Amino acid sequence: MTSAPTIPDITLNNGVPIPQLGFGTFQIEPKDTGESVLAALETGYRHIDTAEMYGNEKEVGQAVRASGLDRSDVFVTSKLNNGFHAYGDALTAFTRSLDDLGMEYLDLFLVHWPMPAVGDYTETWRAMEEIYRSGRVKAIGVSNFQAAHLRRLFEETSVVPAVNQIEVHPYLVQDELRAFNADHGIATEAWSPIAKGKVLHDPVITAIAERVDRTPAQVTLRWALQRGDIVFPKSVTRSRVEENIRLFDFELTPEDVAGIAALDRGERTGPDPDTFNWVP
Ligand SMILES: NC(=O)C1=CN([C@@H]2O[C@H](COP(=O)(O)OP(=O)(O)OC[C@H]3O[C@@H](n4cnc5c(N)ncnc54)[C@H](OP(=O)(O)O)[C@@H]3O)[C@@H](O)[C@H]2O)C=CC1
Ligand SMILES: O=C(O)C(=O)[C@@H](O)[C@H](O)C(=O)CO
């Protein structure tokens, strides 16, 4: 294949740079994780998104080491699982994630879900602040937080999250929450950016793909990048891993971007953060 493209960085609210395109690892079996993450790193990805919930942190860490890249050249995110929201549990879970990854530090650690009916996420966030102060993570953030959850953090805690990782794709454009994040200096990370494949046969997207001579996945990912979001598509298929990084040699018009955003139908592929209270 041709040489790896240069992936632009976004600067987080504490000055830490994060590659705007990364590689997602949800539903990659531990036995397949090493090969998939290594393929991504070989292809040029330098940002890996994992989570304790995914059960593949050990294999992600092994792949980063096997790549031969310097640890400092790979941006690694993990997430606090839902059963560990109590203060002390969160501290222990973070150390366990580091141990499982075999790393001295994380680039980004997120509260995976707010779990509003189960516990108090402000207590969890105070533990995140302590982890941040320990210097073992470069940035802390949240995932699946609604504006109301963030407002409580602003009122009752000190550190503004660096990112909010939320479900965003053409069928769930989340413009209100994305604008709220931006207004507070929080970067939006868009999970399931191709809606797990559901948007790839949409006629609006396939027509643009045909015109610009790219695939529907490339058009959808490019749309997210042009809107300023951070994305990390997942694939265990080498050709798709290569396809999904080839986003930096074409551009969508403002009309394309607006036309794809108009596909919004408020459709989630995953759980609703206001009611999701599942503890694995
Ligand atoms: N914070 C949170 O709550 C959540 C975070 N995430 C994060 O976001 C990442 C991405 O989201 P995810 O849910 O995995 O879904 P994606 O939107 O990335 O879609 C992944 C699916 O699309 C397929 N696919 C990938 N690339 C292509 C392509 N070019 N053409 C056709 N099909 C393709 C994959 O198949 P195959 O693998 O077979 O090639 C897989 O079935 C996750 O891996 C995870 O890191 C996801 C969900 C929730
Ligand atoms: O992938 C993630 O990060 C998730 O949180 C999802 O797995 C989510 O928990 C889910 O889809 C549960 O059915």
mmCIF file of C-alpha atoms and ligand atoms in Angstrom:
data_model
loop_
_atom_site.group_PDB
_atom_site.id
_atom_site.type_symbol
_atom_site.label_atom_id
_atom_site.label_comp_id
_atom_site.label_asym_id
_atom_site.label_seq_id
_atom_site.Cartn_x
_atom_site.Cartn_y
_atom_site.Cartn_z
ATOM 1 C CA MET A 1 0.000 0.000 0.000
ATOM 2 C CA THR A 2 0.995 3.657 -0.336
ATOM 3 C CA SER A 3 2.624 5.588 2.509
ATOM 4 C CA ALA A 4 0.614 6.363 5.647
ATOM 5 C CA PRO A 5 -1.258 9.661 5.628
ATOM 6 C CA THR A 6 -0.524 12.354 8.184
ATOM 7 C CA ILE A 7 -3.363 12.403 10.693
ATOM 8 C CA PRO A 8 -4.082 15.868 12.145
ATOM 9 C CA ASP A 9 -4.119 16.464 15.900
ATOM 10 C CA ILE A 10 -6.804 18.231 17.912
ATOM 11 C CA THR A 11 -5.561 20.085 20.989
ATOM 12 C CA LEU A 12 -7.499 19.214 24.139
ATOM 13 C CA ASN A 13 -8.444 21.847 26.748
ATOM 14 C CA ASN A 14 -5.288 21.127 28.785
ATOM 15 C CA GLY A 15 -2.957 21.424 25.779
ATOM 16 C CA VAL A 16 -2.606 17.683 25.117
ATOM 17 C CA PRO A 17 -2.678 16.746 21.388
ATOM 18 C CA ILE A 18 -4.880 13.840 20.258
ATOM 19 C CA PRO A 19 -4.903 12.352 16.732
ATOM 20 C CA GLN A 20 -8.311 13.144 15.235
ATOM 21 C CA LEU A 21 -8.561 9.655 13.714
ATOM 22 C CA GLY A 22 -8.009 6.520 15.769
ATOM 23 C CA PHE A 23 -8.869 2.832 15.875
ATOM 24 C CA GLY A 24 -11.783 1.430 17.918
ATOM 25 C CA THR A 25 -11.647 -1.958 19.601
ATOM 26 C CA PHE A 26 -15.197 -2.650 20.870
ATOM 27 C CA GLN A 27 -16.248 -6.237 20.045
ATOM 28 C CA ILE A 28 -12.766 -7.276 18.983
ATOM 29 C CA GLU A 29 -12.230 -10.612 20.714
ATOM 30 C CA PRO A 30 -9.058 -10.808 22.798
ATOM 31 C CA LYS A 31 -7.741 -13.521 20.447
ATOM 32 C CA ASP A 32 -8.099 -11.151 17.463
ATOM 33 C CA THR A 33 -7.051 -7.935 19.174
ATOM 34 C CA GLY A 34 -3.284 -8.285 18.772
ATOM 35 C CA GLU A 35 -3.496 -8.802 15.020
ATOM 36 C CA SER A 36 -6.095 -6.040 14.518
ATOM 37 C CA VAL A 37 -4.336 -3.390 16.586
ATOM 38 C CA LEU A 38 -1.004 -4.269 15.029
ATOM 39 C CA ALA A 39 -2.563 -3.943 11.552
ATOM 40 C CA ALA A 40 -3.897 -0.517 12.525
ATOM 41 C CA LEU A 41 -0.522 0.650 13.830
ATOM 42 C CA GLU A 42 1.258 -0.700 10.739
ATOM 43 C CA THR A 43 -1.259 1.161 8.572
ATOM 44 C CA GLY A 44 -0.490 4.452 10.318
ATOM 45 C CA TYR A 45 -3.086 4.813 13.092
ATOM 46 C CA ARG A 46 -1.535 6.270 16.256
ATOM 47 C CA HIS A 47 -4.592 6.383 18.510
ATOM 48 C CA ILE A 48 -6.273 3.310 20.019
ATOM 49 C CA ASP A 49 -9.592 3.387 21.889
ATOM 50 C CA THR A 50 -10.162 0.537 24.337
ATOM 51 C CA ALA A 51 -12.021 0.019 27.627
ATOM 52 C CA GLU A 52 -12.011 -2.311 30.585
ATOM 53 C CA MET A 53 -15.495 -3.340 29.390
ATOM 54 C CA TYR A 54 -14.082 -4.642 26.087
ATOM 55 C CA GLY A 55 -11.929 -7.262 27.829
ATOM 56 C CA ASN A 56 -8.993 -6.644 25.488
ATOM 57 C CA GLU A 57 -6.737 -4.152 27.315
ATOM 58 C CA LYS A 58 -3.973 -6.758 27.788
ATOM 59 C CA GLU A 59 -3.913 -7.525 24.077
ATOM 60 C CA VAL A 60 -3.994 -3.828 23.125
ATOM 61 C CA GLY A 61 -0.936 -3.239 25.327
ATOM 62 C CA GLN A 62 0.859 -6.236 23.830
ATOM 63 C CA ALA A 63 0.160 -4.996 20.292
ATOM 64 C CA VAL A 64 1.477 -1.504 21.055
ATOM 65 C CA ARG A 65 4.700 -3.065 22.358
ATOM 66 C CA ALA A 66 4.918 -5.524 19.440
ATOM 67 C CA SER A 67 4.622 -2.632 16.966
ATOM 68 C CA GLY A 68 8.055 -1.393 17.998
ATOM 69 C CA LEU A 69 6.716 2.157 18.206
ATOM 70 C CA ASP A 70 7.687 4.349 21.133
ATOM 71 C CA ARG A 71 4.961 4.440 23.757
ATOM 72 C CA SER A 72 4.932 8.216 23.323
ATOM 73 C CA ASP A 73 4.012 7.842 19.639
ATOM 74 C CA VAL A 74 0.702 6.088 20.363
ATOM 75 C CA PHE A 75 -2.275 7.787 22.022
ATOM 76 C CA VAL A 76 -4.076 5.220 24.199
ATOM 77 C CA THR A 77 -7.526 5.724 25.727
ATOM 78 C CA SER A 78 -9.246 3.416 28.203
ATOM 79 C CA LYS A 79 -12.425 3.735 30.243
ATOM 80 C CA LEU A 80 -13.619 3.162 33.764
ATOM 81 C CA ASN A 81 -16.164 0.350 33.794
ATOM 82 C CA ASN A 82 -19.646 0.758 35.231
ATOM 83 C CA GLY A 83 -19.119 -1.333 38.355
ATOM 84 C CA PHE A 84 -16.329 0.876 39.667
ATOM 85 C CA HIS A 85 -17.936 4.267 40.187
ATOM 86 C CA ALA A 86 -17.290 4.474 43.943
ATOM 87 C CA TYR A 87 -14.238 6.639 44.741
ATOM 88 C CA GLY A 88 -11.857 3.905 45.902
ATOM 89 C CA ASP A 89 -13.055 1.443 43.272
ATOM 90 C CA ALA A 90 -12.300 3.963 40.530
ATOM 91 C CA LEU A 91 -8.731 4.467 41.771
ATOM 92 C CA THR A 92 -8.159 0.699 41.897
ATOM 93 C CA ALA A 93 -9.755 0.139 38.487
ATOM 94 C CA PHE A 94 -7.466 2.727 36.897
ATOM 95 C CA THR A 95 -4.373 1.001 38.308
ATOM 96 C CA ARG A 96 -5.721 -2.339 37.060
ATOM 97 C CA SER A 97 -6.205 -0.915 33.556
ATOM 98 C CA LEU A 98 -2.615 0.346 33.559
ATOM 99 C CA ASP A 99 -1.380 -3.050 34.768
ATOM 100 C CA ASP A 100 -3.419 -4.917 32.161
ATOM 101 C CA LEU A 101 -2.202 -2.620 29.400
ATOM 102 C CA GLY A 102 1.340 -2.955 30.776
ATOM 103 C CA MET A 103 1.757 0.809 30.605
ATOM 104 C CA GLU A 104 3.130 3.446 32.954
ATOM 105 C CA TYR A 105 0.529 5.991 31.926
ATOM 106 C CA LEU A 106 -2.591 6.454 29.823
ATOM 107 C CA ASP A 107 -3.130 9.321 27.415
ATOM 108 C CA LEU A 108 -6.838 9.547 28.182
ATOM 109 C CA PHE A 109 -9.080 7.888 30.764
ATOM 110 C CA LEU A 110 -12.851 8.236 30.555
ATOM 111 C CA VAL A 111 -15.835 7.538 32.792
ATOM 112 C CA HIS A 112 -17.522 5.106 30.405
ATOM 113 C CA TRP A 113 -21.182 5.825 31.313
ATOM 114 C CA PRO A 114 -22.755 8.279 33.778
ATOM 115 C CA MET A 115 -25.088 5.623 35.257
ATOM 116 C CA PRO A 116 -27.308 8.332 36.747
ATOM 117 C CA ALA A 117 -29.707 5.987 38.564
ATOM 118 C CA VAL A 118 -27.009 3.852 40.150
ATOM 119 C CA GLY A 119 -24.463 6.109 41.793
ATOM 120 C CA ASP A 120 -23.127 9.602 42.003
ATOM 121 C CA TYR A 121 -20.922 10.384 39.031
ATOM 122 C CA THR A 122 -19.571 13.488 40.806
ATOM 123 C CA GLU A 123 -17.900 11.155 43.326
ATOM 124 C CA THR A 124 -16.522 9.178 40.382
ATOM 125 C CA TRP A 125 -15.265 12.382 38.764
ATOM 126 C CA ARG A 126 -13.460 13.408 41.965
ATOM 127 C CA ALA A 127 -11.575 10.105 41.761
ATOM 128 C CA MET A 128 -10.753 10.888 38.127
ATOM 129 C CA GLU A 129 -9.379 14.255 39.269
ATOM 130 C CA GLU A 130 -7.149 12.483 41.786
ATOM 131 C CA ILE A 131 -5.906 10.110 39.063
ATOM 132 C CA TYR A 132 -5.178 13.142 36.871
ATOM 133 C CA ARG A 133 -3.266 14.853 39.697
ATOM 134 C CA SER A 134 -1.163 11.670 40.146
ATOM 135 C CA GLY A 135 0.350 12.309 36.689
ATOM 136 C CA ARG A 136 -0.454 8.802 35.429
ATOM 137 C CA VAL A 137 -2.876 10.067 32.797
ATOM 138 C CA LYS A 138 -2.439 12.997 30.427
ATOM 139 C CA ALA A 139 -6.118 13.877 30.204
ATOM 140 C CA ILE A 140 -9.407 12.784 31.744
ATOM 141 C CA GLY A 141 -12.841 12.850 30.221
ATOM 142 C CA VAL A 142 -16.292 11.353 30.142
ATOM 143 C CA SER A 143 -18.331 9.248 27.784
ATOM 144 C CA ASN A 144 -22.058 9.230 27.184
ATOM 145 C CA PHE A 145 -22.623 12.296 29.375
ATOM 146 C CA GLN A 146 -25.640 14.448 28.558
ATOM 147 C CA ALA A 147 -25.587 18.224 29.095
ATOM 148 C CA ALA A 148 -27.340 17.838 32.469
ATOM 149 C CA HIS A 149 -24.654 15.433 33.670
ATOM 150 C CA LEU A 150 -21.914 17.824 32.564
ATOM 151 C CA ARG A 151 -23.624 20.783 34.250
ATOM 152 C CA ARG A 152 -23.501 18.923 37.557
ATOM 153 C CA LEU A 153 -19.783 18.284 37.096
ATOM 154 C CA PHE A 154 -19.200 21.986 36.385
ATOM 155 C CA GLU A 155 -21.118 22.952 39.546
ATOM 156 C CA GLU A 156 -19.677 20.388 41.946
ATOM 157 C CA THR A 157 -16.142 19.501 40.757
ATOM 158 C CA SER A 158 -12.994 21.278 39.539
ATOM 159 C CA VAL A 159 -11.600 19.837 36.306
ATOM 160 C CA VAL A 160 -13.569 20.340 33.077
ATOM 161 C CA PRO A 161 -13.518 17.038 31.130
ATOM 162 C CA ALA A 162 -11.187 17.141 28.128
ATOM 163 C CA VAL A 163 -13.540 15.043 25.984
ATOM 164 C CA ASN A 164 -17.060 13.705 25.886
ATOM 165 C CA GLN A 165 -17.212 10.470 23.863
ATOM 166 C CA ILE A 166 -20.781 10.106 22.563
ATOM 167 C CA GLU A 167 -22.643 8.262 19.838
ATOM 168 C CA VAL A 168 -22.566 10.407 16.654
ATOM 169 C CA HIS A 169 -23.211 9.428 13.022
ATOM 170 C CA PRO A 170 -25.450 10.603 10.175
ATOM 171 C CA TYR A 171 -28.572 9.104 11.776
ATOM 172 C CA LEU A 172 -27.777 10.688 15.186
ATOM 173 C CA VAL A 173 -25.981 13.958 14.520
ATOM 174 C CA GLN A 174 -26.128 15.244 18.124
ATOM 175 C CA ASP A 175 -25.667 18.898 17.139
ATOM 176 C CA GLU A 176 -27.041 20.256 20.414
ATOM 177 C CA LEU A 177 -24.754 18.186 22.637
ATOM 178 C CA ARG A 178 -21.766 18.741 20.343
ATOM 179 C CA ALA A 179 -22.334 22.507 20.544
ATOM 180 C CA PHE A 180 -22.669 22.279 24.345
ATOM 181 C CA ASN A 181 -19.368 20.379 24.507
ATOM 182 C CA ALA A 182 -17.663 22.962 22.274
ATOM 183 C CA ASP A 183 -19.046 25.889 24.268
ATOM 184 C CA HIS A 184 -17.357 24.438 27.357
ATOM 185 C CA GLY A 185 -14.034 23.570 25.708
ATOM 186 C CA ILE A 186 -14.812 19.830 25.621
ATOM 187 C CA ALA A 187 -13.799 17.919 22.477
ATOM 188 C CA THR A 188 -16.447 15.606 21.029
ATOM 189 C CA GLU A 189 -15.409 12.046 20.242
ATOM 190 C CA ALA A 190 -17.924 10.336 17.941
ATOM 191 C CA TRP A 191 -18.423 6.654 18.704
ATOM 192 C CA SER A 192 -19.883 4.246 16.135
ATOM 193 C CA PRO A 193 -19.059 6.855 13.464
ATOM 194 C CA ILE A 194 -20.421 4.680 10.637
ATOM 195 C CA ALA A 195 -23.306 3.485 12.847
ATOM 196 C CA LYS A 196 -21.829 -0.021 12.794
ATOM 197 C CA GLY A 197 -22.324 -0.032 9.004
ATOM 198 C CA LYS A 198 -26.013 1.000 9.056
ATOM 199 C CA VAL A 199 -25.507 4.261 7.127
ATOM 200 C CA LEU A 200 -23.380 2.822 4.338
ATOM 201 C CA HIS A 201 -26.284 2.094 1.986
ATOM 202 C CA ASP A 202 -27.997 5.429 2.482
ATOM 203 C CA PRO A 203 -28.655 6.908 -0.996
ATOM 204 C CA VAL A 204 -27.442 10.387 0.021
ATOM 205 C CA ILE A 205 -24.125 8.940 1.160
ATOM 206 C CA THR A 206 -23.720 6.521 -1.752
ATOM 207 C CA ALA A 207 -24.428 9.331 -4.255
ATOM 208 C CA ILE A 208 -21.726 11.544 -2.721
ATOM 209 C CA ALA A 209 -19.355 8.553 -2.592
ATOM 210 C CA GLU A 210 -19.884 7.917 -6.289
ATOM 211 C CA ARG A 211 -19.297 11.582 -7.172
ATOM 212 C CA VAL A 212 -16.063 11.931 -5.171
ATOM 213 C CA ASP A 213 -14.923 8.404 -6.100
ATOM 214 C CA ARG A 214 -14.599 7.195 -2.491
ATOM 215 C CA THR A 215 -16.418 4.557 -0.468
ATOM 216 C CA PRO A 216 -19.495 5.334 1.672
ATOM 217 C CA ALA A 217 -17.413 4.642 4.802
ATOM 218 C CA GLN A 218 -14.764 7.145 3.718
ATOM 219 C CA VAL A 219 -17.412 9.781 2.994
ATOM 220 C CA THR A 220 -19.074 9.225 6.380
ATOM 221 C CA LEU A 221 -15.783 9.384 8.286
ATOM 222 C CA ARG A 222 -14.652 12.446 6.325
ATOM 223 C CA TRP A 223 -17.968 14.121 7.223
ATOM 224 C CA ALA A 224 -17.243 13.565 10.921
ATOM 225 C CA LEU A 225 -13.700 14.939 10.570
ATOM 226 C CA GLN A 226 -14.868 18.052 8.716
ATOM 227 C CA ARG A 227 -17.365 18.682 11.532
ATOM 228 C CA GLY A 228 -14.389 18.664 13.923
ATOM 229 C CA ASP A 229 -15.136 15.428 15.783
ATOM 230 C CA ILE A 230 -12.576 12.818 16.801
ATOM 231 C CA VAL A 231 -13.374 9.355 15.341
ATOM 232 C CA PHE A 232 -12.086 5.790 15.745
ATOM 233 C CA PRO A 233 -13.817 3.330 13.416
ATOM 234 C CA LYS A 234 -13.433 -0.337 14.312
ATOM 235 C CA SER A 235 -12.637 -3.090 11.848
ATOM 236 C CA VAL A 236 -11.109 -6.539 12.020
ATOM 237 C CA THR A 237 -10.784 -6.522 8.217
ATOM 238 C CA ARG A 238 -7.374 -5.361 7.028
ATOM 239 C CA SER A 239 -8.672 -3.828 3.770
ATOM 240 C CA ARG A 240 -11.219 -1.753 5.733
ATOM 241 C CA VAL A 241 -8.582 -0.661 8.267
ATOM 242 C CA GLU A 242 -6.624 0.665 5.278
ATOM 243 C CA GLU A 243 -9.722 2.175 3.650
ATOM 244 C CA ASN A 244 -10.755 3.994 6.837
ATOM 245 C CA ILE A 245 -7.472 5.898 7.157
ATOM 246 C CA ARG A 246 -7.546 7.242 3.579
ATOM 247 C CA LEU A 247 -9.517 10.338 4.457
ATOM 248 C CA PHE A 248 -7.040 13.143 3.991
ATOM 249 C CA ASP A 249 -6.751 13.485 0.216
ATOM 250 C CA PHE A 250 -10.297 14.586 -0.564
ATOM 251 C CA GLU A 251 -12.841 17.054 0.766
ATOM 252 C CA LEU A 252 -16.612 17.262 1.002
ATOM 253 C CA THR A 253 -18.376 20.471 0.010
ATOM 254 C CA PRO A 254 -20.351 22.430 2.627
ATOM 255 C CA GLU A 255 -23.485 21.190 0.796
ATOM 256 C CA ASP A 256 -22.344 17.558 1.216
ATOM 257 C CA VAL A 257 -21.720 18.129 4.939
ATOM 258 C CA ALA A 258 -25.148 19.722 5.383
ATOM 259 C CA GLY A 259 -26.854 17.074 3.244
ATOM 260 C CA ILE A 260 -25.444 14.242 5.382
ATOM 261 C CA ALA A 261 -26.346 16.082 8.596
ATOM 262 C CA ALA A 262 -29.916 16.352 7.289
ATOM 263 C CA LEU A 263 -30.161 12.540 7.476
ATOM 264 C CA ASP A 264 -30.512 12.853 11.257
ATOM 265 C CA ARG A 265 -33.370 10.805 12.646
ATOM 266 C CA GLY A 266 -32.366 10.630 16.272
ATOM 267 C CA GLU A 267 -31.615 6.916 15.909
ATOM 268 C CA ARG A 268 -29.286 5.313 18.435
ATOM 269 C CA THR A 269 -27.424 2.074 17.721
ATOM 270 C CA GLY A 270 -26.492 1.797 21.392
ATOM 271 C CA PRO A 271 -28.029 2.454 24.812
ATOM 272 C CA ASP A 272 -29.596 5.719 25.981
ATOM 273 C CA PRO A 273 -27.249 7.375 28.521
ATOM 274 C CA ASP A 274 -30.166 8.646 30.615
ATOM 275 C CA THR A 275 -31.440 5.131 31.314
ATOM 276 C CA PHE A 276 -28.458 2.822 30.783
ATOM 277 C CA ASN A 277 -27.477 1.445 34.173
ATOM 278 C CA TRP A 278 -25.935 -1.880 33.224
ATOM 279 C CA VAL A 279 -23.117 -3.192 35.381
ATOM 280 C CA PRO A 280 -21.238 -6.013 33.584
HETATM 281 N N1 LIG B 1 -18.015 5.009 24.712
HETATM 282 C C1 LIG B 1 -18.910 4.164 24.297
HETATM 283 O O1 LIG B 1 -19.933 3.919 24.957
HETATM 284 C C2 LIG B 1 -18.717 3.466 22.998
HETATM 285 C C3 LIG B 1 -17.512 3.555 22.356
HETATM 286 N N2 LIG B 1 -17.303 2.916 21.153
HETATM 287 C C4 LIG B 1 -15.984 3.071 20.520
HETATM 288 O O2 LIG B 1 -16.157 3.503 19.168
HETATM 289 C C5 LIG B 1 -15.544 2.551 18.288
HETATM 290 C C6 LIG B 1 -16.256 2.495 16.953
HETATM 291 O O3 LIG B 1 -17.618 2.131 17.131
HETATM 292 P P1 LIG B 1 -18.212 0.701 16.732
HETATM 293 O O4 LIG B 1 -19.401 0.465 17.591
HETATM 294 O O5 LIG B 1 -17.147 -0.303 16.772
HETATM 295 O O6 LIG B 1 -18.796 0.910 15.280
HETATM 296 P P2 LIG B 1 -18.290 1.492 13.887
HETATM 297 O O7 LIG B 1 -19.271 2.561 13.502
HETATM 298 O O8 LIG B 1 -16.856 1.784 13.910
HETATM 299 O O9 LIG B 1 -18.566 0.257 12.919
HETATM 300 C C7 LIG B 1 -17.887 -0.960 13.040
HETATM 301 C C8 LIG B 1 -18.547 -1.977 12.089
HETATM 302 O O10 LIG B 1 -18.470 -1.515 10.742
HETATM 303 C C9 LIG B 1 -17.726 -2.431 9.956
HETATM 304 N N3 LIG B 1 -16.842 -1.628 9.112
HETATM 305 C C10 LIG B 1 -15.737 -0.925 9.500
HETATM 306 N N4 LIG B 1 -15.193 -0.276 8.464
HETATM 307 C C11 LIG B 1 -15.960 -0.557 7.382
HETATM 308 C C12 LIG B 1 -15.895 -0.190 6.014
HETATM 309 N N5 LIG B 1 -14.929 0.590 5.557
HETATM 310 N N6 LIG B 1 -16.850 -0.675 5.179
HETATM 311 C C13 LIG B 1 -17.832 -1.466 5.632
HETATM 312 N N7 LIG B 1 -17.951 -1.853 6.934
HETATM 313 C C14 LIG B 1 -17.018 -1.404 7.790
HETATM 314 C C15 LIG B 1 -16.981 -3.333 10.924
HETATM 315 O O11 LIG B 1 -16.865 -4.633 10.393
HETATM 316 P P3 LIG B 1 -15.548 -5.571 10.518
HETATM 317 O O12 LIG B 1 -14.939 -5.337 11.861
HETATM 318 O O13 LIG B 1 -16.133 -6.943 10.362
HETATM 319 O O14 LIG B 1 -14.645 -5.207 9.392
HETATM 320 C C16 LIG B 1 -17.915 -3.332 12.124
HETATM 321 O O15 LIG B 1 -18.965 -4.271 11.910
HETATM 322 C C17 LIG B 1 -15.608 1.254 19.099
HETATM 323 O O16 LIG B 1 -14.819 0.230 18.562
HETATM 324 C C18 LIG B 1 -15.214 1.751 20.459
HETATM 325 O O17 LIG B 1 -13.821 1.951 20.507
HETATM 326 C C19 LIG B 1 -18.329 2.223 20.548
HETATM 327 C C20 LIG B 1 -19.544 2.059 21.169
HETATM 328 C C21 LIG B 1 -19.847 2.678 22.448
HETATM 329 O O1 LIG B 2 -18.810 -0.150 23.294
HETATM 330 C C1 LIG B 2 -18.946 0.504 24.330
HETATM 331 O O2 LIG B 2 -18.077 1.303 24.713
HETATM 332 C C2 LIG B 2 -20.178 0.376 25.108
HETATM 333 O O3 LIG B 2 -20.332 0.975 26.125
HETATM 334 C C3 LIG B 2 -21.219 -0.554 24.554
HETATM 335 O O4 LIG B 2 -20.720 -1.817 24.570
HETATM 336 C C4 LIG B 2 -22.492 -0.523 25.354
HETATM 337 O O5 LIG B 2 -22.220 -0.772 26.665
HETATM 338 C C5 LIG B 2 -23.448 -1.491 24.802
HETATM 339 O O6 LIG B 2 -23.696 -1.468 23.612
HETATM 340 C C6 LIG B 2 -24.087 -2.444 25.696
HETATM 341 O O7 LIG B 2 -25.015 -3.198 24.974
#
